[in-house]
Coordinates of C-alpha atoms in Angstrom, one line a residue:
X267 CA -29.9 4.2 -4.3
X268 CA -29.7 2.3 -7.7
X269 CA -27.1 4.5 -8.5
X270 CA -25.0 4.6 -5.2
X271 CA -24.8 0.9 -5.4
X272 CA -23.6 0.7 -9.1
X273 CA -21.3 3.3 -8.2
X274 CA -19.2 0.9 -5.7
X275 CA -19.4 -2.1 -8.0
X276 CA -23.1 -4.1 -6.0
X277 CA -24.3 -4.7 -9.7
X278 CA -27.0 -7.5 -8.2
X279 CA -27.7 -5.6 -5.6
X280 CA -28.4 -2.7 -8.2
X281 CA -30.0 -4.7 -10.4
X282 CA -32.3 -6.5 -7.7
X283 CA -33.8 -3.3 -6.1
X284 CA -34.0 -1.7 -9.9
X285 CA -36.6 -4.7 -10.5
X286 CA -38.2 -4.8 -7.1
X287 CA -39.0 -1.1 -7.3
X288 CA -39.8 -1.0 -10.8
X289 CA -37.1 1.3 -12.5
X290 CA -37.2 1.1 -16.1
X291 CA -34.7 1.8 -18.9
X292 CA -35.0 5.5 -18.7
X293 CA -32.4 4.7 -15.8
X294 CA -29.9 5.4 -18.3
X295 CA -25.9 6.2 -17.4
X296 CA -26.5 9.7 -17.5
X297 CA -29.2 9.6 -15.0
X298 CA -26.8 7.4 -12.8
X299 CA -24.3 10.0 -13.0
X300 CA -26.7 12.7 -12.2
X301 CA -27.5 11.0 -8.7
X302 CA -24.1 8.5 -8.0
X303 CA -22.8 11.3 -5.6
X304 CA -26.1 12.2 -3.7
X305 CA -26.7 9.9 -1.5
X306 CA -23.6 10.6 0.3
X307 CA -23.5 14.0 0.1
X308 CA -27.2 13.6 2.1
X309 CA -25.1 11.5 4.7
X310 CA -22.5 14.1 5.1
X311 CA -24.8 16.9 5.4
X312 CA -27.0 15.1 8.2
X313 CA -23.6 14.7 10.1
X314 CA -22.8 18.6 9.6
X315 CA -25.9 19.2 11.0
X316 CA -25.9 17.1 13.8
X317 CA -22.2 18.7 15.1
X318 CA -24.4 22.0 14.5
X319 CA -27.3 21.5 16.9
X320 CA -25.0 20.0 19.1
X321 CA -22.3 23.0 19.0
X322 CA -26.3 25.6 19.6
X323 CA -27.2 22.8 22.3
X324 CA -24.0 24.1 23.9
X325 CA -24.2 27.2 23.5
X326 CA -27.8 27.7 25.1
X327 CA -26.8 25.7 27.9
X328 CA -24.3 28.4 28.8
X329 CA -26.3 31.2 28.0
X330 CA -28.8 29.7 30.4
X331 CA -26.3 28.9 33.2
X332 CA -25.4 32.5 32.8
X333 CA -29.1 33.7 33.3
X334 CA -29.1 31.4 35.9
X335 CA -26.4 33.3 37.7
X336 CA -28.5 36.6 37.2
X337 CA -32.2 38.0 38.2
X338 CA -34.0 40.0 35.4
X339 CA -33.1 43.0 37.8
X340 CA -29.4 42.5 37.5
X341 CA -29.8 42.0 33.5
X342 CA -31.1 45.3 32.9
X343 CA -28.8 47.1 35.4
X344 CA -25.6 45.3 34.4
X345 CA -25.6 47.2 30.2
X346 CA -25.8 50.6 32.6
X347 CA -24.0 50.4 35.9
X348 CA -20.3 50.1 35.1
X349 CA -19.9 48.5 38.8
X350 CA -21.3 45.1 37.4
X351 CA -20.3 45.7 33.6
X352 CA -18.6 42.6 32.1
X353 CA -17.1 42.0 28.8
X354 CA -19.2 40.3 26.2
X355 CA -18.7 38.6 22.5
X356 CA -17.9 40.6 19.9
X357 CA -14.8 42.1 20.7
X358 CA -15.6 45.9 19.7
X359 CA -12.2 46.4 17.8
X360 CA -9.7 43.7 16.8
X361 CA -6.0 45.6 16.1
X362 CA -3.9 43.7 13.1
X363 CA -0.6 44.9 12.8
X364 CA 1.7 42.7 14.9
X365 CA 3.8 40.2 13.0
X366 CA 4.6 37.7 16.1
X367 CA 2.8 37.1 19.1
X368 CA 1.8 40.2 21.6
X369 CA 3.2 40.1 24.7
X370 CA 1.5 42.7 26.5
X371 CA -0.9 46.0 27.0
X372 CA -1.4 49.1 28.5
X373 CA -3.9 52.0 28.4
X374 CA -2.6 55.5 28.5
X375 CA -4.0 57.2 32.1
X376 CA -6.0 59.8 30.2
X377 CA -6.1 59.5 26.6
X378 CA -7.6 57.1 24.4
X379 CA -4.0 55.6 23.6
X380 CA -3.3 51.9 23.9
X381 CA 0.2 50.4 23.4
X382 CA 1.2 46.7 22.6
X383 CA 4.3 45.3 22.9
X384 CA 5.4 42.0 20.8
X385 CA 7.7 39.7 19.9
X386 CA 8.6 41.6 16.8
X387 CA 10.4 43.6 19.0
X388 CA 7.8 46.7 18.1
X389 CA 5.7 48.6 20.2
X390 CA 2.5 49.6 18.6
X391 CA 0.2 52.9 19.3
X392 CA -3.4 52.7 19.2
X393 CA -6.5 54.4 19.3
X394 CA -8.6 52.1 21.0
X395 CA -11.9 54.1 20.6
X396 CA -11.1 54.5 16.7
X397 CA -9.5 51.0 16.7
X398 CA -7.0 52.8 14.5
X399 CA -2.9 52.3 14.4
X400 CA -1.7 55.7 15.5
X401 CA 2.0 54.4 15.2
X402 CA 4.8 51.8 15.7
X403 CA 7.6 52.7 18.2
X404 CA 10.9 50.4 17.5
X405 CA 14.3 50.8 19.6
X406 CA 14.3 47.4 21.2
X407 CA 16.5 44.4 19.4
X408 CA 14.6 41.5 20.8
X409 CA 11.0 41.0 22.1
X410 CA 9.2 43.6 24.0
X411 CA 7.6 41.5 27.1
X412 CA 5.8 44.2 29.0
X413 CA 4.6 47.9 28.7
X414 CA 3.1 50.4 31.0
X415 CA 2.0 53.9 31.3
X416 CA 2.7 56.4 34.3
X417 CA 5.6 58.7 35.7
X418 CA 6.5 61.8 37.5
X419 CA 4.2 64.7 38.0
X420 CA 3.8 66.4 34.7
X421 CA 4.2 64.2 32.1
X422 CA 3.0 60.7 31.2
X423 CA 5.8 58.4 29.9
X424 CA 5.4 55.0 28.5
X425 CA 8.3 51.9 29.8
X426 CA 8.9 49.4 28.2
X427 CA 11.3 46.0 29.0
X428 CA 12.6 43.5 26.3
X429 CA 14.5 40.5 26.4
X430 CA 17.6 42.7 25.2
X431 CA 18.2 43.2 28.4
X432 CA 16.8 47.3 29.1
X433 CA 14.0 49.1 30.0
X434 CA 13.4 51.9 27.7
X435 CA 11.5 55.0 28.4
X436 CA 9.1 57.0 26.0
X437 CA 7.6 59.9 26.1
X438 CA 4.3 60.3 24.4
X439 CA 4.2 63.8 24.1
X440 CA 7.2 64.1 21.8
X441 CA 5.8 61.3 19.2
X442 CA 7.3 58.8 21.6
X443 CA 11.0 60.1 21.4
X444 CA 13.2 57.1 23.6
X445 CA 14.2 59.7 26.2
X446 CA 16.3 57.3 28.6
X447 CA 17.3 53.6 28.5
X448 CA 18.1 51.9 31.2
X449 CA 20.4 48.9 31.1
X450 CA 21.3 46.9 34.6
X451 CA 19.6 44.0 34.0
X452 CA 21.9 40.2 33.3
X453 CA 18.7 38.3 31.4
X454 CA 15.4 39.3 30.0
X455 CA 13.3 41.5 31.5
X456 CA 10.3 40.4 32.1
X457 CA 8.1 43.4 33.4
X458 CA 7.3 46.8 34.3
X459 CA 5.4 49.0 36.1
X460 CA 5.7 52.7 37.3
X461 CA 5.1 52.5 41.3
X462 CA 2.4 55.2 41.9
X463 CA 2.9 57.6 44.7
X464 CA 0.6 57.3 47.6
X465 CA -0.3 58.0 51.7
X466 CA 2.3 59.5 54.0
X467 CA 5.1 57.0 54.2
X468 CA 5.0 55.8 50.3
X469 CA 7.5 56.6 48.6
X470 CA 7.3 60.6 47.6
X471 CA 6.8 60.9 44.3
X472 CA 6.0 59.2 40.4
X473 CA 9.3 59.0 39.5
X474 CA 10.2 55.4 40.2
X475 CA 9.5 52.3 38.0
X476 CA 10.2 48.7 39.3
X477 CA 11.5 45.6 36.9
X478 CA 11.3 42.0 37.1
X479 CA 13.9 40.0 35.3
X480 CA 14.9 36.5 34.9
X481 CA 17.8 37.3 36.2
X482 CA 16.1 36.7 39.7
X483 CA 15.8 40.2 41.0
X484 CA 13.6 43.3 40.9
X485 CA 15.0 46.5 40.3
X486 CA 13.4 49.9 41.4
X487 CA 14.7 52.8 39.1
X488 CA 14.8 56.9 39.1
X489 CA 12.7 57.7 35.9
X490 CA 14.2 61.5 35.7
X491 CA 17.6 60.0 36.1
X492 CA 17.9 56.9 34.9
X493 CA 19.7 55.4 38.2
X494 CA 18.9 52.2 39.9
X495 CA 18.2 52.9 43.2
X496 CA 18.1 49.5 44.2
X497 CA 18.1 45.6 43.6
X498 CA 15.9 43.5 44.9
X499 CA 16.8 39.7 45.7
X500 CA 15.1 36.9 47.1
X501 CA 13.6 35.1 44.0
X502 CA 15.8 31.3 43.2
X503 CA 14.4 31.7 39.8
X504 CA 13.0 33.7 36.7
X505 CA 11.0 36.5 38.2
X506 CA 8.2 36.9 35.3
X507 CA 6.0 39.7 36.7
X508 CA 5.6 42.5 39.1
X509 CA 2.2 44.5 40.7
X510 CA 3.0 47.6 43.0
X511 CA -0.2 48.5 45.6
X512 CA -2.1 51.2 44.7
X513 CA 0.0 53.5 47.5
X514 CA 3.1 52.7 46.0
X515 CA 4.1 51.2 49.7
X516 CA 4.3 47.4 48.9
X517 CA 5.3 45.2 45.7
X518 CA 4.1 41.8 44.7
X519 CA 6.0 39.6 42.4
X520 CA 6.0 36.3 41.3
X521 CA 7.7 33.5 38.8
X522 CA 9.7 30.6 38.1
X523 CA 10.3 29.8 41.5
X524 CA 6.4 28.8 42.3
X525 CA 6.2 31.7 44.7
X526 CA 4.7 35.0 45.0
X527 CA 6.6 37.4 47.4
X528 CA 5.1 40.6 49.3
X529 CA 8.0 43.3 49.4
X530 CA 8.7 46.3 51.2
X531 CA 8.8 48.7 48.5
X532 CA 11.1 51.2 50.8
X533 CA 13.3 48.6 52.3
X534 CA 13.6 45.8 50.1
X535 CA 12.5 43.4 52.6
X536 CA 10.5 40.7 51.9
X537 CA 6.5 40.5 54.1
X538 CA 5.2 37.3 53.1
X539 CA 5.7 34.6 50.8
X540 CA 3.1 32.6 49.1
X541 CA 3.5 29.2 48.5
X542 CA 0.8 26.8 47.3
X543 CA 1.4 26.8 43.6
X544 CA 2.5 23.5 41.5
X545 CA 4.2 25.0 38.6
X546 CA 5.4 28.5 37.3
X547 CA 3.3 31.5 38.5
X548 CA 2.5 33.8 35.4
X549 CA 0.4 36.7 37.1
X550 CA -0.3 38.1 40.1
X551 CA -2.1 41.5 41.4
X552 CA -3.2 43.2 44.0
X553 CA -6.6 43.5 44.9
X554 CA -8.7 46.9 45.0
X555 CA -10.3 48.1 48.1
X556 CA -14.0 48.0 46.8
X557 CA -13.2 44.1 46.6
X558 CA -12.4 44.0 50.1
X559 CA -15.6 43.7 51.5
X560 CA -15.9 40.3 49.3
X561 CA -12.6 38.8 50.1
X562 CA -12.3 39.2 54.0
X563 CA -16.2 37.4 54.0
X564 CA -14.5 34.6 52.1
X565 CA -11.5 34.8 54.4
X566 CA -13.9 35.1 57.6
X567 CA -11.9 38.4 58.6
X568 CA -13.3 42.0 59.4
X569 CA -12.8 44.3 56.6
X570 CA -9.7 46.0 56.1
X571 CA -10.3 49.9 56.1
X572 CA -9.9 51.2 52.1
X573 CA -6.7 53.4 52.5
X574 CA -5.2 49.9 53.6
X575 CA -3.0 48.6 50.7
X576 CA -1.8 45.0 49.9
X577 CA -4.3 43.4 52.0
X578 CA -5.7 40.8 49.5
X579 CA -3.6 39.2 46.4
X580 CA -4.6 36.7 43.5
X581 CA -2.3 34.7 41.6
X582 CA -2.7 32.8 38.0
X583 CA -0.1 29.6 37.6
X584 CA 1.0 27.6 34.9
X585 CA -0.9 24.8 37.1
X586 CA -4.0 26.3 35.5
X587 CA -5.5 27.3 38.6
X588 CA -5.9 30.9 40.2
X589 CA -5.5 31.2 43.8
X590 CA -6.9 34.1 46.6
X591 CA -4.6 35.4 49.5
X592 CA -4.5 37.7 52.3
X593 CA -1.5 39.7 52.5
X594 CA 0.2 37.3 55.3
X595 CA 0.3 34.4 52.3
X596 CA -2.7 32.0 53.9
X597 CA -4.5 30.9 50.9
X598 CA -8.5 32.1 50.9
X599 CA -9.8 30.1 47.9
X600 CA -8.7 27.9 44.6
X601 CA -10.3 28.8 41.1
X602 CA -10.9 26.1 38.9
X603 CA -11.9 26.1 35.6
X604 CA -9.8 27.4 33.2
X605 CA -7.9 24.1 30.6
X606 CA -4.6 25.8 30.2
X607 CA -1.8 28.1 31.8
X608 CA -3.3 31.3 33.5
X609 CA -1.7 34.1 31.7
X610 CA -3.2 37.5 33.1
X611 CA -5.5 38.5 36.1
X612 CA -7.5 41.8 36.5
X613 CA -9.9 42.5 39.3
X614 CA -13.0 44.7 37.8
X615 CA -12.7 48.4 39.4
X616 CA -16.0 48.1 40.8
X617 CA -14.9 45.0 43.5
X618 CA -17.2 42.4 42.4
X619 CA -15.3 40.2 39.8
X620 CA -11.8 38.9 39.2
X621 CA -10.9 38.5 35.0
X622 CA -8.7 36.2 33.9
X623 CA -6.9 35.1 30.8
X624 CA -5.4 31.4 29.6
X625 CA -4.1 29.7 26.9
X626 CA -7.2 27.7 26.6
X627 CA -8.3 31.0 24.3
X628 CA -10.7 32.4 26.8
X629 CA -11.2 35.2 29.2
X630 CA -13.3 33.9 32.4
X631 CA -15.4 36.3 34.9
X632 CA -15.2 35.0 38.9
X633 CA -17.7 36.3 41.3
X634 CA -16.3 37.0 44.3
X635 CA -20.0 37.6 46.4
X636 CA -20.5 34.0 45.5
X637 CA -17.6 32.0 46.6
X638 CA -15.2 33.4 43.3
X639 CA -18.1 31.5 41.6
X640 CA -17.0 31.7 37.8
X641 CA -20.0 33.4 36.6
X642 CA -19.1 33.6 32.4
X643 CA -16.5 32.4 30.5
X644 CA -16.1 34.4 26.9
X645 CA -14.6 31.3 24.5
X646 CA -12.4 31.6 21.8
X647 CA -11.9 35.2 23.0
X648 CA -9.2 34.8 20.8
X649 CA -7.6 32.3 18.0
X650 CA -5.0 31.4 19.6
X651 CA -3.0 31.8 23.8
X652 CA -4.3 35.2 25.2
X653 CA -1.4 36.3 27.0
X654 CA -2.2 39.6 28.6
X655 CA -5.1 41.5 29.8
X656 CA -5.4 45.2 31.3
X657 CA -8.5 47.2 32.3
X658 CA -8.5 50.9 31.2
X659 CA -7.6 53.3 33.8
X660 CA -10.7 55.5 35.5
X661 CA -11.9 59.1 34.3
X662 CA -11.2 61.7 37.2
X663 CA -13.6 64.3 37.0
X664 CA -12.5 67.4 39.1
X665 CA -9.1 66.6 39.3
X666 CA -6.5 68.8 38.4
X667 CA -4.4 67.3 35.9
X668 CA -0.7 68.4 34.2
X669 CA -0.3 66.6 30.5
X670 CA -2.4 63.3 31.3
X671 CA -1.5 63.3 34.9
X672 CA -3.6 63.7 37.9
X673 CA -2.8 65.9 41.0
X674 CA -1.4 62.7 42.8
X675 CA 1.2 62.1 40.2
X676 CA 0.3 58.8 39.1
X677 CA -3.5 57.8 37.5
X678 CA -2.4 54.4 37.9
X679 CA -4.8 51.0 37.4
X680 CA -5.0 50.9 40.9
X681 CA -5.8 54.1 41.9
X682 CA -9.4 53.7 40.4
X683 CA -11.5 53.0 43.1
X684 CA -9.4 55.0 45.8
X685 CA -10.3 58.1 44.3
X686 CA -13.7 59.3 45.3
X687 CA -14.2 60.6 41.9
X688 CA -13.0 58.2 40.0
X689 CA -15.9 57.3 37.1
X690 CA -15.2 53.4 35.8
X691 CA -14.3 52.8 31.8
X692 CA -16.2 49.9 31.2
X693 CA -12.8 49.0 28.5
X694 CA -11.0 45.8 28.4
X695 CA -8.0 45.3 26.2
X696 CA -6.6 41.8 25.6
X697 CA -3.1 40.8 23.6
X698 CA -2.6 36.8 21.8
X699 CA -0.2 34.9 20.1
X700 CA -3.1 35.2 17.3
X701 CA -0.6 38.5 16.6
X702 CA -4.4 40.5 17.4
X703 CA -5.3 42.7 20.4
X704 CA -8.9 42.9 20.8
X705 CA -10.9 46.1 22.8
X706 CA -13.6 45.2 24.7
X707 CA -16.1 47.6 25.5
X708 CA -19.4 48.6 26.4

């Protein structure tokens, strides 16, 4: 204290307590230098401490609400039962290799392949058990903004879009030769997906891919030929992303415009529009049919029979909320809780939970048997906006398969839980403008 106060000039102050508590002249200078900086650096350190306990106070409080949400039952069961599996803290890989932000994510149907697209206008190959770069795939001029995996029966490709203004095909079994471009396109393009082939009036086969561009229109597309086979208009704005159902029969896309629209896939034509969002819609997908059961109790409705497509539909909006629909476009139920822009949606194979991913750095698990109840939130999933999310495609165990591709030509994300023998990867792969991608796994 004598030596705090000497230091910022209270010499009678100094000299008053030195008498009072008897300090003698063995309080020299260099004794008062030994202690002039101590008494502060106590300070400090009480305050470092206190923003500690308070930051564990926090962080017991939500591992308690999240025990809450459980029974000792369900705690055991969840590390072994993939149906109930949820992604936890530590991610199991984090892939550095990106030099700008990454866009987008997408699990090969069979393989342990991941690709990531970025702004750096690279794609890059990984092996997300190894959580090793296999290899970097370049051909686009401008940023990649969406990848996918699929294609006709016997061979997997990998599509790609960019804001050069193409979609560019790949195929992974000739170290990822560029084996057709496709330009059409008058603005970015903002996603892809291969439309799987499905029931008995789908379309026939795997060959087809649908685009979403901010141009305003979707565009389906002949993968073995490279054709457009048609253009799809209805969006007034920026169409920024694209879902086909799990039969290939309906698409569901979304953007600028505050909408998401249910198409036709065969005719073009549009089934329902869903209005309700406040700003631009980011994500949007179509439900699985193990969810149903959950989302036509919320709705009040009778469940729709599983070979049904396109019966339920989430979407995530800039307006920071995610919303529930049934397939006419009436709204079932708002989710609130994410800070930020809603960037990427995926529902869990097994039916139960909805994911989702923001810009407020975190990936958030809704519970659709209790109301969409968020039931954990993983913060700081990443450093920085996590912009995509995908959940790895399910093994098929007796199914006949021709280079990565099962007997129905398309072992697409959605086909999971129609296949009766379809086992779930419990594998989550997440892309952020932290230039990372991070695996998730059990």
């Amino acid at each position: 204290m004598v030596a705090y106060l000497t230091v910022v000039n209270f010499h009678n102050s100094a000299e008053a307590l030195r008498q009072e508590a008897g300090v003698g002249d063995e309080f020299d200078d260099a004794t008062r230098k030994k202690y002039e900086g101590v008494l502060e650096r106590k300070w400090t350190s009480v305050v470092r401490l206190q923003k500690k306990v308070m930051e564990l106070e926090d962080q017991c409080a939500k591992l308690r609400k999240e025990l809450d949400d459980t029974t000792p039952t369900s705690l055991l069961r969840r590390n072994q039962d993939p149906n109930t599996w949820l992604p936890r803290s530590p991610a199991r890989h984090v892939l550095q290799s990106h030099r700008s932000p990454v866009t987008c994510v997408a699990f090969h149907p069979i393989f342990s392949s991941l690709a990531s697209g970025s702004e750096d206008a690279t794609i890059k190959i990984w092996d997300w058990e190894l959580g090793e770069l296999e290899r970097t795939v370049k051909g686009h001029t401008k940023a990649v903004l969406d990848v996918d995996y699929g294609g006709p029966r016997g061979g997997t490709l990998l599509a790609s879009c960019s804001s050069d203004l193409t979609v560019k095909l790949w195929d992974p079994s000739d170290e990822y030769k560029n084996i057709r471009t496709l330009p059409g396109h008058d603005h970015s393009v903002s996603a892809v997906r291969f439309i799987p082939s499905g029931a008995a009036g789908a379309m026939s086969s795997g060959n087809l891919l649908v685009s979403a561009s901010r141009d305003r229109t979707l565009r389906i597309w002949d993968s073995t030929t490279g054709y457009c086979v048609k253009t799809i208009r209805g969006h007034s704005d920026w169409v920024r992303t694209v879902a086909p159902a799990f039969d290939g029969r309906w698409l569901l896309s979304a953007g600028n415009d505050q909408t998401a629209r249910l198409w036709d896939a065969n005719t073009g034509e549009t089934k329902s529009t869903l209005i309700g969002h406040e700003h631009v819609i980011e994500c949007c997908c179509f439900a699985p049919p193990a969810s149903y059961e959950h989302l036509a109790a919320m709705a009040g409705l009778k469940p729709p029979p599983p070979s049904s497509s396109a019966e339920f539909i989430a979407t995530g909006s800039r307006d920071k909320s995610i919303r529930l629909w049934d397939a006419r476009g009436t709204l079932i139920k708002t989710l609130i809780g994410h800070d930020n822009w809603v960037r990427g949606l995926v529902f869990h194979p097994g039916g139960r939970y909805l994911l989702s991913v923001s810009d407020d750095k975190t990936i958030r698990c809704w519970d659709l048997t209790q109301e969409a109840k968020c039931v954990k939130t993983l913060d700081d999933s990443h450093g920085h906006f996590v912009s995509s999310i995908r959940w790895a495609p399910s093994v098929y165990k007796d199914a006949a398969s021709v280079n990565g591709v099962v007997a129905n030509g398309h072992a697409g994300l959605n086909d999971d839980v129609a296949h009766p023998r379809a086992t779930i990867r419990c594998v989550i792969a997440t892309g952020s403008v932290d230039l990372n991608v991070r695996i998730f796994a059990s």
